mmCIF file of C-alpha atoms and ligand atoms in Angstrom:
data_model
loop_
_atom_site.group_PDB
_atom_site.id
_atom_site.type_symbol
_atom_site.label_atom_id
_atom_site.label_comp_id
_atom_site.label_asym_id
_atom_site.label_seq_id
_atom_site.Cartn_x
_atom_site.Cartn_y
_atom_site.Cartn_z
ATOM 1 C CA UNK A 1259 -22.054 0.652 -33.784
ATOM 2 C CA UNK A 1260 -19.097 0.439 -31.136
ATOM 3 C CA UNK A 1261 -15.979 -1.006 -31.899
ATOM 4 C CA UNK A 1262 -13.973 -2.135 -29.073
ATOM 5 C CA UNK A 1263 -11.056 -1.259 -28.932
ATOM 6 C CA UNK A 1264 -7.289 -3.525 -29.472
ATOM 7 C CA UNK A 1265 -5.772 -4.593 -26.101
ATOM 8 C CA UNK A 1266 -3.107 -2.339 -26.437
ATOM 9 C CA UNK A 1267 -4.803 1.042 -26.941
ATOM 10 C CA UNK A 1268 -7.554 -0.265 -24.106
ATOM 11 C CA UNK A 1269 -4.083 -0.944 -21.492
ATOM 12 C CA UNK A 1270 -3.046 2.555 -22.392
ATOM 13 C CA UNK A 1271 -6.557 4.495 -22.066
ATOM 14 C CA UNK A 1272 -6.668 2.187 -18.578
ATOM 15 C CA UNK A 1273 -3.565 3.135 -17.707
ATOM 16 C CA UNK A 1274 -4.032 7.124 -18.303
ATOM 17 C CA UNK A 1275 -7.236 7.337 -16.312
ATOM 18 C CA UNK A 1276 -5.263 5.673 -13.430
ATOM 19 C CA UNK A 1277 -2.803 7.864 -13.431
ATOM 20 C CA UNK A 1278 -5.219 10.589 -13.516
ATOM 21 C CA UNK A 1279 -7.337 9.808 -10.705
ATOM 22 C CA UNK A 1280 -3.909 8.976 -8.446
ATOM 23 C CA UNK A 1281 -2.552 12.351 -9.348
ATOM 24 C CA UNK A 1282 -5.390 13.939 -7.812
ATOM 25 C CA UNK A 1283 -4.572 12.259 -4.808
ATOM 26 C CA UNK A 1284 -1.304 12.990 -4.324
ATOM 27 C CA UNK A 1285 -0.415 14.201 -0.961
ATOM 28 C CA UNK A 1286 3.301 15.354 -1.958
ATOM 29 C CA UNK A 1287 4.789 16.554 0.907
ATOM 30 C CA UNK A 1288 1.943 17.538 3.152
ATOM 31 C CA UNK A 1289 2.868 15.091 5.500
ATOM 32 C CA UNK A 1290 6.391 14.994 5.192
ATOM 33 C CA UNK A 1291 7.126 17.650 8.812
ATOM 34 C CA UNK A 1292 4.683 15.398 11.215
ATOM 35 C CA UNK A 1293 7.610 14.605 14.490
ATOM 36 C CA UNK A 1294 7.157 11.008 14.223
ATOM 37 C CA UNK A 1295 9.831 8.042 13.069
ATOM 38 C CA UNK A 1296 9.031 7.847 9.050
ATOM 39 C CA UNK A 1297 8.681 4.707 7.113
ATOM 40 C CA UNK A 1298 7.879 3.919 3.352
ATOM 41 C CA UNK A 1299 6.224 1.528 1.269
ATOM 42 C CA UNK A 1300 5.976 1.659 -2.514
ATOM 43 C CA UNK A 1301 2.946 0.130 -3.974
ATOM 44 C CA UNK A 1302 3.691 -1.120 -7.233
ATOM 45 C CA UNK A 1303 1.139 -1.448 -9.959
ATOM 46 C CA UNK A 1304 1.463 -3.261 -13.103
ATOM 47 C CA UNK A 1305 -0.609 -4.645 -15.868
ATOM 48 C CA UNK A 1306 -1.161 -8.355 -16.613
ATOM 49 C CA UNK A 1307 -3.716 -9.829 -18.898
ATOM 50 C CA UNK A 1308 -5.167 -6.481 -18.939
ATOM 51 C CA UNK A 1309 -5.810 -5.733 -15.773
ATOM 52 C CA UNK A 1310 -4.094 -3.804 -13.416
ATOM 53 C CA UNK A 1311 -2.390 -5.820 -10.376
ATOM 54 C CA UNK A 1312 -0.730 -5.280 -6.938
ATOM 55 C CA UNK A 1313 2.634 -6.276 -6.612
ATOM 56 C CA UNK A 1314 3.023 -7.644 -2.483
ATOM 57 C CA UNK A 1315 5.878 -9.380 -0.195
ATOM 58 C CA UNK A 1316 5.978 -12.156 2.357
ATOM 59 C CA UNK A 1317 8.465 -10.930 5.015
ATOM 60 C CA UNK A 1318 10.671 -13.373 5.795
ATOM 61 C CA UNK A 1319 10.583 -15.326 8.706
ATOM 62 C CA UNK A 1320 14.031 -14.689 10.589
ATOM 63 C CA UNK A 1321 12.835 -10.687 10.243
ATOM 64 C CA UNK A 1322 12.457 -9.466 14.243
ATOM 65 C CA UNK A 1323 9.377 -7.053 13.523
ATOM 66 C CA UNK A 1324 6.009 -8.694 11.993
ATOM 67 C CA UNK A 1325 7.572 -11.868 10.362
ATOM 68 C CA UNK A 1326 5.683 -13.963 7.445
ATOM 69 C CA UNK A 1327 3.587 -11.256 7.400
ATOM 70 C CA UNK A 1328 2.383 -9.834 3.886
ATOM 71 C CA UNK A 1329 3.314 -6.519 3.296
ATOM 72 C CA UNK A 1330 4.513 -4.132 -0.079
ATOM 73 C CA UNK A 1331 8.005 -3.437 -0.764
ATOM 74 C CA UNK A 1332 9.344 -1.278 2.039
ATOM 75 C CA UNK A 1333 11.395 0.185 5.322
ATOM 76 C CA UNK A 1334 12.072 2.838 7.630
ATOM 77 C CA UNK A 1335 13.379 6.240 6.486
ATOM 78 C CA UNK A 1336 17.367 6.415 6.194
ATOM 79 C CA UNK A 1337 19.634 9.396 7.043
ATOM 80 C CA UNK A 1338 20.815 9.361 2.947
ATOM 81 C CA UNK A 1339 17.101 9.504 1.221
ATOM 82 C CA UNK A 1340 15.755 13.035 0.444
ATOM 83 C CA UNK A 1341 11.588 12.012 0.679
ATOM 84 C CA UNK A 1342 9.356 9.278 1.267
ATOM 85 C CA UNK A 1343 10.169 8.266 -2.542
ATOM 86 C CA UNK A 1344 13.552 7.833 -2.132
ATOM 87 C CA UNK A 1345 13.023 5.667 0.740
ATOM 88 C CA UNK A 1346 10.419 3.588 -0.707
ATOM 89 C CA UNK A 1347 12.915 3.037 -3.465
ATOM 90 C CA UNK A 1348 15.941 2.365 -2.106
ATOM 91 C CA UNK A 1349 14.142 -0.172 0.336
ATOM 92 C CA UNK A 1350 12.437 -1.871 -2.931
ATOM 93 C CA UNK A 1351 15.947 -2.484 -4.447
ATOM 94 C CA UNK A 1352 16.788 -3.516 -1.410
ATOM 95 C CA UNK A 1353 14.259 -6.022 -0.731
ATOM 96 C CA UNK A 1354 13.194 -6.967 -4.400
ATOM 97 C CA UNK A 1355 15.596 -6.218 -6.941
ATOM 98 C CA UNK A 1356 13.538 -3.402 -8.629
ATOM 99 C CA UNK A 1357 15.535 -1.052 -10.239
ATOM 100 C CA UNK A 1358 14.967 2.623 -8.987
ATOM 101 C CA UNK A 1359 14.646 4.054 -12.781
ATOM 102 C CA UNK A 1360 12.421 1.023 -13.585
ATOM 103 C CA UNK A 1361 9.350 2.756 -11.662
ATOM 104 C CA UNK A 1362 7.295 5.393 -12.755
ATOM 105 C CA UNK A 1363 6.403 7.064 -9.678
ATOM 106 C CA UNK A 1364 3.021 8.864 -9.817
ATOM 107 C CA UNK A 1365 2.138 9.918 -6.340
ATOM 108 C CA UNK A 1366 2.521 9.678 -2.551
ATOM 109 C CA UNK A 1367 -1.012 9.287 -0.562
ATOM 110 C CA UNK A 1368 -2.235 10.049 2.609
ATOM 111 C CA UNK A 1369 -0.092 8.067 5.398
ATOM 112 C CA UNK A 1370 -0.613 5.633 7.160
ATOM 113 C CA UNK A 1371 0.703 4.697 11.513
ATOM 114 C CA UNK A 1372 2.384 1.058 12.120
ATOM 115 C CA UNK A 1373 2.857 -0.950 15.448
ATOM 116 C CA UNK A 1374 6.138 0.891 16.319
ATOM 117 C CA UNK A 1375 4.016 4.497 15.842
ATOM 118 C CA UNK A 1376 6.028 5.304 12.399
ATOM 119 C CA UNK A 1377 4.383 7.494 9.959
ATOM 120 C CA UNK A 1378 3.945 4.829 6.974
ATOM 121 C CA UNK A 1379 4.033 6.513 3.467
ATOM 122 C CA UNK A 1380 2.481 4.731 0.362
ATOM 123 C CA UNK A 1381 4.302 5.556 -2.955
ATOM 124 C CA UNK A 1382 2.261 4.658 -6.134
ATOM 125 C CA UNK A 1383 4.323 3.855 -8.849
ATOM 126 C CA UNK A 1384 4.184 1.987 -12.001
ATOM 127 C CA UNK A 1385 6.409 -1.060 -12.780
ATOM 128 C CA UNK A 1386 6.864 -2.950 -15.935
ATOM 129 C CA UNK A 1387 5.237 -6.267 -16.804
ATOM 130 C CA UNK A 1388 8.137 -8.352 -17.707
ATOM 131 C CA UNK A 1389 9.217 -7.029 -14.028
ATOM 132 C CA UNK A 1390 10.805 -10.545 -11.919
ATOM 133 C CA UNK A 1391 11.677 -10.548 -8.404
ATOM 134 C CA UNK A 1392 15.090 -10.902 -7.012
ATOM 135 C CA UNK A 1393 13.576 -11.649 -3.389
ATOM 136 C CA UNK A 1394 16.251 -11.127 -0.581
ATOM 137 C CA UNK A 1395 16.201 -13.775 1.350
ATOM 138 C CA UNK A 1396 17.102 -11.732 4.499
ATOM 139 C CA UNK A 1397 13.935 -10.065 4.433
ATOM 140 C CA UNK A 1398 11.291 -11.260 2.004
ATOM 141 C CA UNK A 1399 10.752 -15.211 1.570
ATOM 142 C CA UNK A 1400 8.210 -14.745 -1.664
ATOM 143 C CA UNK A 1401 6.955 -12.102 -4.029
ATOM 144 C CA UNK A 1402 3.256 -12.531 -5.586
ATOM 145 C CA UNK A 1403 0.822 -10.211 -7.442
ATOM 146 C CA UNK A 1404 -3.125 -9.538 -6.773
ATOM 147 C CA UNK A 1405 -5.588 -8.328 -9.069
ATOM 148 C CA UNK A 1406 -6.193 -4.605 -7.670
ATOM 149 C CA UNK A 1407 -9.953 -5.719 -7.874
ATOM 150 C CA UNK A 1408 -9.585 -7.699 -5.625
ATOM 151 C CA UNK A 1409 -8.678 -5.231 -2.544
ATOM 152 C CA UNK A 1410 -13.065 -3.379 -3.724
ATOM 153 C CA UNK A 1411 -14.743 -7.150 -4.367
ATOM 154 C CA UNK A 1412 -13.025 -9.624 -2.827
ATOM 155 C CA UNK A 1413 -14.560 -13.315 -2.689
ATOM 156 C CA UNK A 1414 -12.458 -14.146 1.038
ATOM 157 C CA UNK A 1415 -13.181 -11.394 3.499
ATOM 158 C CA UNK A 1416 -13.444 -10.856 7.473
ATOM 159 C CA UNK A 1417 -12.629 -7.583 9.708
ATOM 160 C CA UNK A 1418 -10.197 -8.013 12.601
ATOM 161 C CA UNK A 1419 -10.510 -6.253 15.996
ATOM 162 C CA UNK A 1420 -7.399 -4.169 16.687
ATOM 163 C CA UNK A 1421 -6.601 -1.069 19.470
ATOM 164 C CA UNK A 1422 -3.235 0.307 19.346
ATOM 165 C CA UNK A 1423 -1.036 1.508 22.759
ATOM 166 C CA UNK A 1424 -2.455 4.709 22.804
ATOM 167 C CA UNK A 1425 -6.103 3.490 23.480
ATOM 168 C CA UNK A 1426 -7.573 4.154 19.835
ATOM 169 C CA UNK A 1427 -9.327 0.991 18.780
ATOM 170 C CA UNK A 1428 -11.357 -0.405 15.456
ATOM 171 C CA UNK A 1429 -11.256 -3.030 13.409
ATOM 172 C CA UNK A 1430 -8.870 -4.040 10.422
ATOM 173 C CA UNK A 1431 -9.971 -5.737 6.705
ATOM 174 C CA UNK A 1432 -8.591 -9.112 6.100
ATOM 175 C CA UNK A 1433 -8.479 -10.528 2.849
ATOM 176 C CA UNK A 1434 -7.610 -14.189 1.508
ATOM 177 C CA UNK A 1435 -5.988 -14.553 -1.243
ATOM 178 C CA UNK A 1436 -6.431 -17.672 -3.377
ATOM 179 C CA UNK A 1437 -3.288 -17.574 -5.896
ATOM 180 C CA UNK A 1438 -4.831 -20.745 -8.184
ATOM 181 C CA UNK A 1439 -1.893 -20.906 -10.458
ATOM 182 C CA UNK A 1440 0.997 -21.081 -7.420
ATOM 183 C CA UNK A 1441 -1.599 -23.149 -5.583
ATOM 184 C CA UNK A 1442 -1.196 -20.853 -2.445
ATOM 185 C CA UNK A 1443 -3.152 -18.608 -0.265
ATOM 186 C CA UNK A 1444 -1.947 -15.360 1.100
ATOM 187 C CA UNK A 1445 -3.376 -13.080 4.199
ATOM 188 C CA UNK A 1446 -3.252 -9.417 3.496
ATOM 189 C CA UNK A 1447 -4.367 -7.281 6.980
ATOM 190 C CA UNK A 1448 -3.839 -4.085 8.517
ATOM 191 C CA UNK A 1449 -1.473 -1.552 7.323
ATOM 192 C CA UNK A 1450 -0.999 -3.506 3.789
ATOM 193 C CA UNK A 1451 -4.811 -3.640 3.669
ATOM 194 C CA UNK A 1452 -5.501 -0.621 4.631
ATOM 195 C CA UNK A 1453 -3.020 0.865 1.897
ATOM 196 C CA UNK A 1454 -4.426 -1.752 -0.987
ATOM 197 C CA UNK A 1455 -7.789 -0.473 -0.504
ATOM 198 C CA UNK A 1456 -7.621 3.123 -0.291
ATOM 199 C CA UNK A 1457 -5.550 2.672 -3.645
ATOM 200 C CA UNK A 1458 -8.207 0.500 -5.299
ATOM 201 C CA UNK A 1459 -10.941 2.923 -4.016
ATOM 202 C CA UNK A 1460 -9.249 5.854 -5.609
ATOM 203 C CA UNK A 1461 -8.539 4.044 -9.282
ATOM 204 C CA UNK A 1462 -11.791 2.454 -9.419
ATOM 205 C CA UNK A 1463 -14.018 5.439 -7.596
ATOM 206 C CA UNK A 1464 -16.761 2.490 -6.844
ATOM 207 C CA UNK A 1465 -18.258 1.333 -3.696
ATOM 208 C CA UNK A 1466 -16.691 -1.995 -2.596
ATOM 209 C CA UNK A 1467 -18.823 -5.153 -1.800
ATOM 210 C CA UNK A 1468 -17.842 -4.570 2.208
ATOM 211 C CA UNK A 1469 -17.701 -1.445 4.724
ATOM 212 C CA UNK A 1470 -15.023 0.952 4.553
ATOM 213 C CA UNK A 1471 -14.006 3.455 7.321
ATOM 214 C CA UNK A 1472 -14.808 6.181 4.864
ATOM 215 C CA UNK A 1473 -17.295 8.688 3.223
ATOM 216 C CA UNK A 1474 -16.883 7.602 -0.484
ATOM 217 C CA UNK A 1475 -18.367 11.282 -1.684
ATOM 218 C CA UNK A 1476 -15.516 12.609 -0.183
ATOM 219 C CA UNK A 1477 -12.839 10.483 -0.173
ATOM 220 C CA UNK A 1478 -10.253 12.698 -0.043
ATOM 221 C CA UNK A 1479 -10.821 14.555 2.967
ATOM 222 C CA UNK A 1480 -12.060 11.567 5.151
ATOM 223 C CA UNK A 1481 -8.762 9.770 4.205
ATOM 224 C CA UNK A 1482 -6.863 13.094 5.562
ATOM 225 C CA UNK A 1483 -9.293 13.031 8.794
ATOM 226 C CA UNK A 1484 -9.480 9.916 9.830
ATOM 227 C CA UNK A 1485 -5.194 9.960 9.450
ATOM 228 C CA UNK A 1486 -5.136 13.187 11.769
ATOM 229 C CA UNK A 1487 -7.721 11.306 14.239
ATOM 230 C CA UNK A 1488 -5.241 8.609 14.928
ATOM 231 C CA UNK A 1489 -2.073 10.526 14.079
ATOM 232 C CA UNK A 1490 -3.528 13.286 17.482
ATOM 233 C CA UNK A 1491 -4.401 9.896 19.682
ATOM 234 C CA UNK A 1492 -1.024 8.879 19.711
ATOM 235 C CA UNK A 1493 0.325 12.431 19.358
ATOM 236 C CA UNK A 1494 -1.194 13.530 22.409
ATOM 237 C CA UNK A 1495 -0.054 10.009 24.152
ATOM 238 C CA UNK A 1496 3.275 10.872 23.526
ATOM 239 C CA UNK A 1497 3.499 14.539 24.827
ATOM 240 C CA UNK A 1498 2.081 13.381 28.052
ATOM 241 C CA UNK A 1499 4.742 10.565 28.349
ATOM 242 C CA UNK A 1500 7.241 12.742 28.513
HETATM 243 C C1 1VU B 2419 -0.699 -1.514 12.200
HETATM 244 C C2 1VU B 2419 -0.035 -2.838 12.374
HETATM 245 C C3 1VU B 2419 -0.467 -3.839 11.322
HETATM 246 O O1 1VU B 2419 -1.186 -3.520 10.494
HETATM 247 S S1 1VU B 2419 0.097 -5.481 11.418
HETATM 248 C C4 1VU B 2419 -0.798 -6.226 10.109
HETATM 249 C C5 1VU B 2419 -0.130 -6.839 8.978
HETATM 250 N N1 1VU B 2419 1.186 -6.395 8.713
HETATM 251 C C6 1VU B 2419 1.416 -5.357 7.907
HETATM 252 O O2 1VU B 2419 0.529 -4.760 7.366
HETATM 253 C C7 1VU B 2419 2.867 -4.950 7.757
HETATM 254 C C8 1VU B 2419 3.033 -3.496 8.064
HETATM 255 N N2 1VU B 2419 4.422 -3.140 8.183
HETATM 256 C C9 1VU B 2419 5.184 -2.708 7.192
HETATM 257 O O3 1VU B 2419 4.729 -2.533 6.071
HETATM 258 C C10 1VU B 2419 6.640 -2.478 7.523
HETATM 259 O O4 1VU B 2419 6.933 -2.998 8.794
HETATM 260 C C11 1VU B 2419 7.040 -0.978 7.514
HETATM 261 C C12 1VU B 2419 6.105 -0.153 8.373
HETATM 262 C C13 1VU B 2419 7.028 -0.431 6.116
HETATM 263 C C14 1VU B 2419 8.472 -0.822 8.082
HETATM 264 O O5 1VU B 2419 9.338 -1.539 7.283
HETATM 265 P P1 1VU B 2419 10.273 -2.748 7.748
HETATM 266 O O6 1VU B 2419 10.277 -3.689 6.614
HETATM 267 O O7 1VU B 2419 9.831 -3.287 9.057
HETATM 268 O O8 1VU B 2419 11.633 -2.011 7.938
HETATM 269 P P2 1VU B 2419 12.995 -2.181 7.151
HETATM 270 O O9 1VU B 2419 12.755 -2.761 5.802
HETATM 271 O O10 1VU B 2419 13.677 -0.870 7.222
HETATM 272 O O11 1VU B 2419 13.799 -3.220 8.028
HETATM 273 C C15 1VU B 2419 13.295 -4.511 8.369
HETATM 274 C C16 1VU B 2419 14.281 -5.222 9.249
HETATM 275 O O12 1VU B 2419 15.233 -5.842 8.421
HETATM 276 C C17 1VU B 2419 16.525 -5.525 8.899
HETATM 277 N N3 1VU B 2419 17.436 -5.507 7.738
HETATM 278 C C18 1VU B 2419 17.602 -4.516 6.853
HETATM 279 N N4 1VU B 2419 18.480 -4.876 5.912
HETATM 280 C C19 1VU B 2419 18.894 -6.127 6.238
HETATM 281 C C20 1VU B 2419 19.805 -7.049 5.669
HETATM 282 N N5 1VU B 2419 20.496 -6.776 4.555
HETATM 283 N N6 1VU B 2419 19.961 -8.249 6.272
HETATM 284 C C21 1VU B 2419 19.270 -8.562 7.373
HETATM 285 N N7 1VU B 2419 18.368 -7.732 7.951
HETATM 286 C C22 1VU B 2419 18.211 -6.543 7.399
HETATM 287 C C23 1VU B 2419 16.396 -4.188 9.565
HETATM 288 O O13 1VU B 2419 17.421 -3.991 10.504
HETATM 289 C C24 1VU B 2419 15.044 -4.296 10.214
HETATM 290 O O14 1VU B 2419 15.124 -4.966 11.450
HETATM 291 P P3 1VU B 2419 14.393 -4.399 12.769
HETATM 292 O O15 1VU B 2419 12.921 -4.267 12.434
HETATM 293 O O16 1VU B 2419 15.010 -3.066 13.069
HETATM 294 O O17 1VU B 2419 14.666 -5.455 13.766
HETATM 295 MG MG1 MG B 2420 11.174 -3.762 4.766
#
C-alpha cells in the first residue's frame, strides 16, 4: 500500500523537481550580447497551501509607460548591475521591498521583446512564504499572487490580436483572474503572460487546456526560435532605419 506522504516532505520533493526542470532551462547568458536596450523581470515563485504560486504587480497609475497594467517585479537595465539578475533584483527591492538575499535565484529563460523593443529577461527565483509586500507607491499600486496552474488551465481565457512597429503580428493570451478572497479580478496579457506561461509549461511539462505558440516536444528550442523570429523582424527594421 502507498502512504502519502506529510505536507512538508511533499513541498520539498515539489519544490526539487521544480527546480530541476527550470535548471534545464536556463538560458544563462546566451542572450546577454543581443544590441538591443535590456530590461528585467524576476518571476517569483513561492509555495502556499501547497502549491506553488506566482507572485505579480499592478503598475501604478501615475507610471508614464503601460500604467495599471499587471506585470512581475521589474525595470530596465542600469549602468551599476552586472546581469539580467542583478537588474531584476535591484528593480524588485525597488518596487516591492524584497530583499536581494531573500531570493533563491534558479535560472534566467529565454527573453522576451516589450513595446519600447527592449530585450525583456525573466529571472526565476524562489521567495519565501511569509514574504509581504512593501509596494512603492510610485510605481506599483498592489501586489497579489496566482496559483502557477492557473497560467496551463485557466477557467477565464481569450487571445488578443497584437502587431508590433516592425510589421510582425499574432495574437497575445489573456487571462482573468478571479482573486475570491480580496474580492478582485486581475488581467494578466502580453509580455507578463507570455512569461507566466512558458514558466508554468516548463514546471508542469503538460499540455495546457488552450493553444500555445509552441511545439510542446520541443519546448526548448521553439522557445529559442520563435524569440530569434521576432528578435530578426525588428532587428532587421532597425538596420534599415538607419
Ligand atoms: C509587448 C507589450 C505588452 O505585452 S503590453 C501587455 C501587458 N503589459 C505587460 O505585460 C507589461 C510588460 N512590461 C514590463 O514588464 C515592464 O514595462 C518592463 C519591460 C519590465 C520594463 O520595466 P518598467 O517597469 O517599465 O521600467 P522601470 O521599472 O525601470 O521604470 C518604470 C518607470 O518608473 C520610473 N521610476 C523609477 N523609479 C522611480 C521612482 N522612485 N519614483 C518615480 N518613478 C520612478 C522610471 O523612470 C520609469 O519611467 P519611464 O518608463 O522611463 O517613463
Ligand atoms: Mg518596473
Amino acid at each position: 500500500t502507498r502512504v502519502a506522504c506529510p505536507p512538508p516532505i511533499r513541498r520539498q520533493r515539489r519544490g526539487i523537481s521544480a527546480r530541476r526542470r527550470l535548471r534545464e532551462f536556463d538560458v544563462g547568458d546566451r542572450f546577454s550580447r543581443l544590441p538591443l536596450p535590456k530590461a528585467s523581470v524576476l518571476l517569483p515563485l513561492t509555495v502556499r497551501a501547497g502549491k506553488l504560486h506566482l507572485l505579480l504587480t499592478v503598475r501604478a497609475m501615475q507610471l508614464r509607460r503601460s500604467p495599471g497594467e499587471v506585470c512581475f517585479p521589474g525595470g530596465k537595465r542600469e549602468a551599476i548591475d552586472k546581469d539580467e539578475i542583478d537588474t531584476a533584483l535591484r528593480e524588485a527591492k525597488e518596487e516591492v521591498g524584497l530583499q536581494p538575499e531573500k531570493v533563491e535565484v534558479v535560472c534566467r529563460l529565454v527573453p522576451g521583446i516589450d513595446k519600447m523593443n527592449h530585450v525583456v529577461t525573466p529571472v526565476v527565483g524562489f521567495i519565501e512564504d511569509t514574504f509581504q509586500a512593501t509596494p512603492n507607491p510610485d510605481e506599483v499600486s498592489d501586489v497579489f499572487v496566482v496559483p502557477l496552474e492557473y497560467f496551463v488551465k485557466p477557467s477565464n481565457y481569450k487571445t488578443l490580436p497584437y502587431k508590433t512597429s516592425s510589421g510582425y503580428s499574432g495574437w497575445m493570451h489573456c487571462f482573468i483572474y478571479d482573486d475570491h478572497e480580496r474580492k478582485m479580478s486581475f488581467k494578466i496579457w502580453g509580455l507578463t503572460a507570455h512569461f507566466a506561461v512558458f514558466l508554468a509549461l516548463v514546471i508542469f511539462g503538460k499540455h495546457p487546456t488552450f493553444k500555445v505558440e509552441y511545439d510542446l516536444d520541443n519546448l526548448i528550442s521553439s522557445a529559442e526560435t520563435n524569440f530569434m523570429n521576432l528578435y530578426a523582424s525588428i532587428y532587421e527594421r532597425k538596420k534599415s532605419n538607419l
